Short mmCIF file of C-alpha atoms in Angstrom, two decimals:
data_model
loop_
_atom_site.label_atom_id
_atom_site.label_comp_id
_atom_site.label_asym_id
_atom_site.label_seq_id
_atom_site.Cartn_x
_atom_site.Cartn_y
_atom_site.Cartn_z
CA UNK T 1 125.13 -21.88 95.56
CA UNK T 2 122.95 -22.10 98.67
CA UNK T 3 125.32 -22.54 101.61
CA UNK T 4 123.12 -24.15 104.26
CA UNK T 5 119.64 -25.02 105.46
CA UNK T 6 119.08 -21.51 106.80
CA UNK T 7 119.73 -20.08 103.34
CA UNK T 8 117.29 -22.56 101.81
CA UNK T 9 114.58 -21.75 104.35
CA UNK T 10 115.22 -18.03 104.00
CA UNK T 11 114.91 -18.08 100.19
CA UNK T 12 111.81 -20.27 100.17
CA UNK T 13 110.11 -18.03 102.73
CA UNK T 14 110.99 -14.85 100.88
CA UNK T 15 109.65 -16.36 97.69
CA UNK T 16 106.43 -17.55 99.34
CA UNK T 17 105.57 -14.67 101.66
CA UNK T 18 107.85 -11.74 100.82
CA UNK T 19 110.66 -10.35 102.95
CA UNK T 20 108.37 -8.20 105.11
CA UNK T 21 106.55 -11.26 106.45
CA UNK T 22 109.61 -13.13 107.70
CA UNK T 23 110.04 -14.15 111.32
CA UNK T 24 112.66 -12.22 113.37
CA UNK T 25 115.24 -15.01 113.13
CA UNK T 26 114.84 -15.45 109.37
CA UNK T 27 114.75 -11.66 108.92
CA UNK T 28 118.08 -11.46 110.74
CA UNK T 29 119.57 -14.01 108.32
CA UNK T 30 119.94 -11.42 105.56
CA UNK T 31 122.21 -9.36 107.82
CA UNK T 32 124.42 -12.35 108.59
CA UNK T 33 124.60 -13.98 105.13
CA UNK T 34 126.30 -12.10 102.30
CA UNK T 35 125.14 -14.67 99.70
CA UNK T 36 121.47 -14.30 100.64
CA UNK T 37 121.70 -10.52 100.82
CA UNK T 38 123.09 -10.57 97.27
CA UNK T 39 120.45 -13.11 96.16
CA UNK T 40 117.70 -10.82 97.47
CA UNK T 41 119.21 -7.74 95.82
CA UNK T 42 119.53 -9.48 92.46
CA UNK T 43 115.95 -10.78 92.62
CA UNK T 44 114.64 -7.31 93.40
CA UNK T 45 116.57 -5.84 90.46
CA UNK T 46 115.17 -8.44 88.06
CA UNK T 47 111.60 -7.86 89.23
CA UNK T 48 112.04 -4.07 89.04
CA UNK T 49 113.45 -4.20 85.51
CA UNK T 50 110.74 -6.55 84.26
CA UNK T 51 108.12 -4.27 85.80
CA UNK T 52 109.61 -1.39 83.80
CA UNK T 53 109.68 -3.22 80.48
CA UNK T 54 107.74 -1.91 77.46
CA UNK T 55 104.03 -1.42 77.81
CA UNK T 56 102.56 -0.20 74.54
CA UNK T 57 99.35 1.71 74.03
CA UNK T 58 96.91 0.31 71.51
CA UNK T 59 96.10 2.51 68.53
CA UNK T 60 92.52 3.51 67.74
CA UNK T 61 93.12 1.91 64.34
CA UNK T 62 93.58 -1.53 65.97
CA UNK T 63 90.52 -0.98 68.19
CA UNK T 64 88.41 -0.25 65.12
CA UNK T 65 89.93 -3.26 63.33
CA UNK T 66 88.88 -5.49 66.23
CA UNK T 67 85.37 -4.02 66.42
CA UNK T 68 84.69 -4.27 62.68
CA UNK T 69 85.89 -7.89 62.60
CA UNK T 70 83.32 -9.05 65.18
CA UNK T 71 80.38 -11.09 63.91
CA UNK T 72 77.22 -9.00 63.50
CA UNK T 73 75.12 -11.46 65.48
CA UNK T 74 75.28 -11.61 69.24
CA UNK T 75 77.11 -14.73 70.63
CA UNK T 76 73.85 -16.32 71.82
CA UNK T 77 72.39 -15.88 68.34
CA UNK T 78 75.49 -17.44 66.78
CA UNK T 79 75.11 -20.52 68.96
CA UNK T 80 71.45 -20.87 68.02
CA UNK T 81 71.81 -20.35 64.26
CA UNK T 82 71.56 -24.09 63.75
CA UNK T 83 68.01 -23.78 65.09
CA UNK T 84 66.89 -21.74 62.06
CA UNK T 85 67.44 -24.49 59.44
CA UNK T 86 65.96 -26.96 61.93
CA UNK T 87 62.85 -24.78 62.27
CA UNK T 88 62.50 -24.50 58.49
CA UNK T 89 62.75 -28.25 58.08
CA UNK T 90 60.26 -28.76 60.94
CA UNK T 91 57.76 -26.31 59.43
CA UNK T 92 58.07 -27.99 56.00
CA UNK T 93 57.46 -31.41 57.58
CA UNK T 94 54.44 -30.04 59.46
CA UNK T 95 53.05 -28.55 56.22
CA UNK T 96 53.48 -31.89 54.44
CA UNK T 97 51.57 -33.93 57.02
CA UNK T 98 48.89 -31.26 57.80
CA UNK T 99 47.85 -29.65 54.49
CA UNK T 100 46.17 -26.25 55.07
CA UNK T 101 42.77 -25.65 53.47
CA UNK T 102 43.41 -21.97 52.66
CA UNK T 103 46.11 -19.29 52.65
CA UNK T 104 44.33 -17.65 55.63
CA UNK T 105 44.70 -20.85 57.63
CA UNK T 106 48.40 -20.96 56.82
CA UNK T 107 48.85 -17.29 57.77
CA UNK T 108 46.97 -17.84 61.01
CA UNK T 109 49.25 -20.73 61.96
CA UNK T 110 52.33 -18.67 61.07
CA UNK T 111 51.18 -15.75 63.24
CA UNK T 112 50.52 -18.13 66.17
CA UNK T 113 54.01 -19.63 65.84
CA UNK T 114 55.54 -16.18 65.70
CA UNK T 115 53.66 -15.09 68.85
CA UNK T 116 54.86 -18.22 70.69
CA UNK T 117 58.42 -17.49 69.61
CA UNK T 118 58.20 -13.88 70.88
CA UNK T 119 56.89 -15.09 74.24
CA UNK T 120 59.75 -17.60 74.40
CA UNK T 121 62.29 -14.78 73.83
CA UNK T 122 60.73 -12.59 76.52
CA UNK T 123 60.77 -15.41 79.06
CA UNK T 124 64.38 -16.23 78.15
CA UNK T 125 65.37 -12.57 78.74
CA UNK T 126 63.75 -12.57 82.17
CA UNK T 127 65.51 -15.81 83.13
CA UNK T 128 68.89 -14.43 82.06
CA UNK T 129 68.21 -11.37 84.21
CA UNK T 130 67.56 -13.65 87.16
CA UNK T 131 70.84 -15.50 86.59
CA UNK T 132 72.82 -12.25 86.53
CA UNK T 133 71.15 -11.00 89.70
CA UNK R 1 74.69 0.11 86.89
CA UNK R 2 72.82 -2.32 89.09
CA UNK R 3 70.81 -5.34 88.09
CA UNK R 4 67.54 -5.81 89.89
CA UNK R 5 67.01 -9.24 91.37
CA UNK R 6 63.92 -10.91 90.01
CA UNK R 7 61.97 -13.70 91.61
CA UNK R 8 59.59 -15.03 89.00
CA UNK R 9 57.37 -18.00 89.67
CA UNK R 10 54.80 -17.94 86.89
CA UNK R 11 54.94 -17.63 83.12
CA UNK R 12 52.97 -14.30 83.04
CA UNK R 13 55.47 -12.83 85.57
CA UNK R 14 58.36 -13.99 83.41
CA UNK R 15 56.64 -12.47 80.34
CA UNK R 16 56.21 -9.09 82.04
CA UNK R 17 59.75 -9.11 83.37
CA UNK R 18 60.97 -9.88 79.87
CA UNK R 19 59.31 -6.69 78.67
CA UNK R 20 61.08 -4.80 81.50
CA UNK R 21 64.43 -6.30 80.53
CA UNK R 22 64.03 -5.09 76.94
CA UNK R 23 63.23 -1.58 78.22
CA UNK R 24 66.29 -1.56 80.50
CA UNK R 25 68.49 -2.82 77.69
CA UNK R 26 68.04 0.54 75.96
CA UNK R 27 68.10 2.66 79.11
CA UNK R 28 71.52 1.49 80.32
CA UNK R 29 73.67 2.52 77.34
CA UNK R 30 75.05 5.63 79.05
CA UNK R 31 76.11 3.64 82.11
CA UNK R 32 78.15 1.03 80.30
CA UNK R 33 81.53 2.44 81.30
CA UNK R 34 80.81 1.85 84.97
CA UNK R 35 79.30 -1.63 84.44
CA UNK R 36 81.01 -4.74 85.78
CA UNK R 37 82.43 -7.37 83.39
CA UNK R 38 79.50 -9.69 84.17
CA UNK R 39 76.96 -6.98 83.33
CA UNK R 40 78.78 -6.09 80.10
CA UNK R 41 78.85 -9.72 79.06
CA UNK R 42 75.15 -10.17 79.77
CA UNK R 43 74.34 -7.08 77.69
CA UNK R 44 76.56 -8.37 74.87
CA UNK R 45 74.75 -11.70 74.95
CA UNK R 46 71.48 -9.80 74.63
CA UNK R 47 72.71 -8.09 71.51
CA UNK R 48 74.04 -4.76 72.81
CA UNK R 49 77.10 -4.06 70.56
CA UNK R 50 78.35 -1.12 72.69
CA UNK R 51 78.83 -3.42 75.69
CA UNK R 52 81.48 -5.53 73.95
CA UNK R 53 83.20 -2.39 72.71
CA UNK R 54 83.64 -1.34 76.36
CA UNK R 55 85.15 -4.77 77.12
CA UNK R 56 87.54 -4.45 74.14
CA UNK R 57 88.68 -0.97 75.19
CA UNK R 58 89.14 -2.11 78.78
CA UNK R 59 91.33 -5.13 78.04
CA UNK R 60 92.95 -4.49 74.65
CA UNK R 61 96.14 -2.95 76.11
CA UNK R 62 96.67 -5.85 78.48
CA UNK R 63 96.04 -8.47 75.78
CA UNK R 64 98.20 -6.66 73.28
CA UNK R 65 101.16 -6.32 75.65
CA UNK R 66 100.96 -9.93 76.84
CA UNK R 67 100.97 -11.05 73.22
CA UNK R 68 103.72 -8.67 72.24
CA UNK R 69 105.94 -10.15 74.92
CA UNK R 70 105.13 -13.65 73.63
CA UNK R 71 105.61 -12.88 69.95
CA UNK R 72 108.10 -10.00 70.09
CA UNK R 73 106.56 -8.40 67.02
CA UNK R 74 103.97 -5.63 66.74
CA UNK R 75 102.21 -6.89 63.62
CA UNK R 76 101.82 -10.40 64.97
CA UNK R 77 100.68 -9.09 68.36
CA UNK R 78 98.02 -6.95 66.63
CA UNK R 79 96.78 -9.88 64.51
CA UNK R 80 96.53 -12.22 67.49
CA UNK R 81 94.90 -9.50 69.66
CA UNK R 82 92.19 -9.14 67.05
CA UNK R 83 91.81 -12.92 66.83
CA UNK R 84 91.59 -13.17 70.64
CA UNK R 85 88.69 -10.72 70.91
CA UNK R 86 86.80 -12.37 68.03
CA UNK R 87 87.27 -15.84 69.62
CA UNK R 88 86.19 -14.51 73.01
CA UNK R 89 83.10 -12.91 71.48
CA UNK R 90 82.08 -16.16 69.79
CA UNK R 91 82.64 -18.15 72.99
CA UNK R 92 81.01 -15.60 75.30
CA UNK R 93 77.90 -17.72 75.85
CA UNK R 94 80.09 -20.44 77.39
CA UNK R 95 81.56 -18.02 79.95
CA UNK R 96 80.38 -18.51 83.53
CA UNK R 97 79.11 -15.14 84.69
CA UNK R 98 80.29 -15.63 88.27
CA UNK R 99 83.90 -16.32 87.17
CA UNK R 100 86.55 -13.59 86.71
CA UNK R 101 86.73 -12.47 83.07
CA UNK R 102 90.39 -11.37 82.86
CA UNK R 103 91.98 -14.84 83.28
CA UNK R 104 89.43 -16.31 80.89
CA UNK R 105 90.30 -13.74 78.22
CA UNK R 106 94.04 -14.09 78.82
CA UNK R 107 93.76 -17.84 78.50
CA UNK R 108 92.29 -17.42 75.02
CA UNK R 109 95.08 -14.91 74.23
CA UNK R 110 97.79 -17.23 75.60
CA UNK R 111 96.54 -20.23 73.62
CA UNK R 112 96.32 -18.15 70.43
CA UNK R 113 99.81 -16.75 71.04
CA UNK R 114 101.36 -20.16 71.77
CA UNK R 115 99.64 -21.61 68.65
CA UNK R 116 101.13 -18.81 66.58
CA UNK R 117 104.58 -19.60 67.98
CA UNK R 118 104.14 -23.35 67.36
CA UNK R 119 103.02 -22.72 63.82
CA UNK R 120 106.11 -20.57 63.36
CA UNK R 121 103.96 -17.86 61.89
CA UNK R 122 105.27 -15.05 64.05
CA UNK R 123 107.11 -12.54 61.90
CA UNK R 124 110.66 -11.42 62.57
CA UNK R 125 111.33 -10.36 66.15
CA UNK R 126 111.67 -6.66 66.83
CA UNK R 127 115.18 -5.79 68.00
CA UNK R 128 115.88 -5.17 71.68
CA UNK R 129 117.03 -1.62 70.90
CA UNK R 130 113.71 -0.96 69.16
CA UNK R 131 111.78 -2.35 72.14
CA UNK R 132 113.64 -0.18 74.59
CA UNK R 133 113.55 2.93 72.40
CA UNK R 134 109.78 2.73 72.22
CA UNK R 135 109.44 2.20 75.93
CA UNK R 136 108.21 5.31 77.65
CA UNK R 137 108.35 3.66 81.07
CA UNK R 138 111.90 2.39 80.79
CA UNK R 139 113.50 5.57 82.07
CA UNK R 140 115.15 5.40 85.51
CA UNK R 141 113.58 7.51 88.25
CA UNK R 142 116.62 9.79 88.34
CA UNK R 143 116.77 10.31 84.60
CA UNK R 144 118.97 13.45 84.97
CA UNK R 145 122.05 11.42 85.65
CA UNK R 146 123.42 10.18 82.33
CA UNK R 147 125.66 7.57 83.90
CA UNK R 148 122.79 6.05 85.84
CA UNK R 149 120.62 6.13 82.71
CA UNK R 150 123.22 4.33 80.61
CA UNK R 151 123.70 1.71 83.32
CA UNK R 152 119.94 1.29 83.63
CA UNK R 153 119.50 0.84 79.91
CA UNK R 154 122.32 -1.69 79.73
CA UNK R 155 120.88 -3.69 82.61
CA UNK R 156 117.41 -3.58 81.13
CA UNK R 157 118.71 -4.65 77.75
CA UNK R 158 120.42 -7.61 79.48
CA UNK R 159 117.23 -8.61 81.30
CA UNK R 160 115.21 -8.34 78.09
CA UNK R 161 117.84 -10.42 76.28
CA UNK R 162 117.83 -13.07 79.01
CA UNK R 163 114.02 -13.23 78.92
CA UNK R 164 114.11 -13.91 75.19
CA UNK R 165 116.29 -16.95 75.84
CA UNK R 166 113.64 -18.52 78.08
CA UNK R 167 111.14 -21.03 76.65
CA UNK R 168 107.99 -19.09 75.51
CA UNK R 169 105.69 -20.55 78.11
CA UNK R 170 108.09 -19.88 80.97
CA UNK R 171 108.68 -16.31 79.81
CA UNK R 172 104.90 -15.79 79.37
CA UNK R 173 104.09 -16.89 82.94
CA UNK R 174 106.98 -14.89 84.38
CA UNK R 175 105.79 -11.71 82.65
CA UNK R 176 102.17 -12.25 83.67
CA UNK R 177 103.36 -12.17 87.28
CA UNK R 178 106.03 -9.48 87.27
CA UNK R 179 105.03 -7.23 84.38
CA UNK R 180 101.23 -7.48 84.41
CA UNK R 181 100.94 -8.07 88.18
CA UNK R 182 98.52 -10.99 87.92
CA UNK R 183 98.03 -12.95 91.13
CA UNK R 184 99.13 -16.59 91.44
CA UNK R 185 95.47 -17.63 91.32
CA UNK R 186 94.85 -15.67 88.10
CA UNK R 187 97.96 -17.09 86.42
CA UNK R 188 96.93 -20.61 87.54
CA UNK R 189 93.60 -20.07 85.70
CA UNK R 190 95.30 -18.68 82.58
CA UNK R 191 97.80 -21.56 82.45
CA UNK R 192 95.38 -24.24 83.67
CA UNK R 193 97.79 -25.37 86.36
CA UNK R 194 97.82 -25.40 90.17
CA UNK R 195 98.99 -22.36 92.11
CA UNK R 196 101.75 -24.49 93.64
CA UNK R 197 103.19 -25.40 90.24
CA UNK R 198 103.01 -21.73 89.13
CA UNK R 199 104.91 -20.65 92.26
CA UNK R 200 107.50 -23.34 91.68
CA UNK R 201 107.89 -22.42 88.01
CA UNK R 202 108.31 -18.71 88.89
CA UNK R 203 110.97 -19.56 91.46
CA UNK R 204 112.86 -21.67 88.94
CA UNK R 205 112.55 -18.98 86.26
CA UNK R 206 113.89 -16.29 88.56
CA UNK R 207 116.83 -18.47 89.55
CA UNK R 208 117.53 -19.22 85.90
CA UNK R 209 117.39 -15.53 84.95
CA UNK R 210 119.69 -14.63 87.84
CA UNK R 211 122.20 -17.23 86.68
CA UNK R 212 121.99 -16.08 83.06
CA UNK R 213 122.57 -12.44 84.10
CA UNK R 214 125.47 -13.39 86.41
CA UNK R 215 127.14 -15.32 83.55
CA UNK R 216 126.68 -12.38 81.19
CA UNK R 217 128.12 -9.95 83.71
CA UNK R 218 131.15 -12.21 84.14
CA UNK R 219 131.66 -12.38 80.37
CA UNK R 220 131.46 -8.58 80.10
CA UNK R 221 133.91 -8.37 82.97
#
């Protein structure tokens, strides 16, 4: 039970700022109040015991389990996987409305699209680098 | 590892810098251990698998121990640790590179752990004796004195028992502060609450624990 306003103020201040940061008058309170001295001692014991509670090391087996369970694609590739079916559908639609006269024409268009895609990736890499910097 | 600041205005400049980025992606592998979290995440997003391994090795012990304290079972903690790192990997492209990574990761771990508790899928709790037996750091500083050691172990067993009686979320936040030494700001991010409410909750938890321990001491006479 907190006996008076001083006790309340003392406990709130200790909780907020720590005992070392108390004003002289509040710091003196712990010498005059048995209840608050005991409160402080019990709190310190609890914190010390919790700090010393089990901390387990992780086995290499678990590390390997985590690493092997990760998706093979990078996260940015995962998020853009929906683009692949969209690109296939888009290409099919393009082929339907613009019939190519020869296989060379088709190959030429495919190479151009591939080159544009590579340039897009390179520009994206440079922009990411800028964001990190 | 340092990342060079680039100021690109035109498409050809961006193209050439992109080539440079690809070259650096392969040159920096040896320096991964000294990279910051932000740099490791960027490299992971660019497809460097070693970068995420460094992140896993850096944070796995913290995540595992936080989850163990939530679930009180090694097998469940291992399962949810694995799940946490897989979820974090998949969500990595939503992470803001200027934000601290640890609270973000612990938030994923906390949510996964709390879900596991809600679903009631956590296996049997490990006994307190087992927890303390396995604890290499539980020895008192003056371990030579048997009487002191017995008293220490009894007290620690009482504290561990009292912690288990707390609601999972309250225990989780209390341990983040006093076992894992997270700051109020970090805990606020993990729990998605204000710092003021975290401080208030910690104060209430400590008072509750103190009361529980006092009662137990009175019962034991």
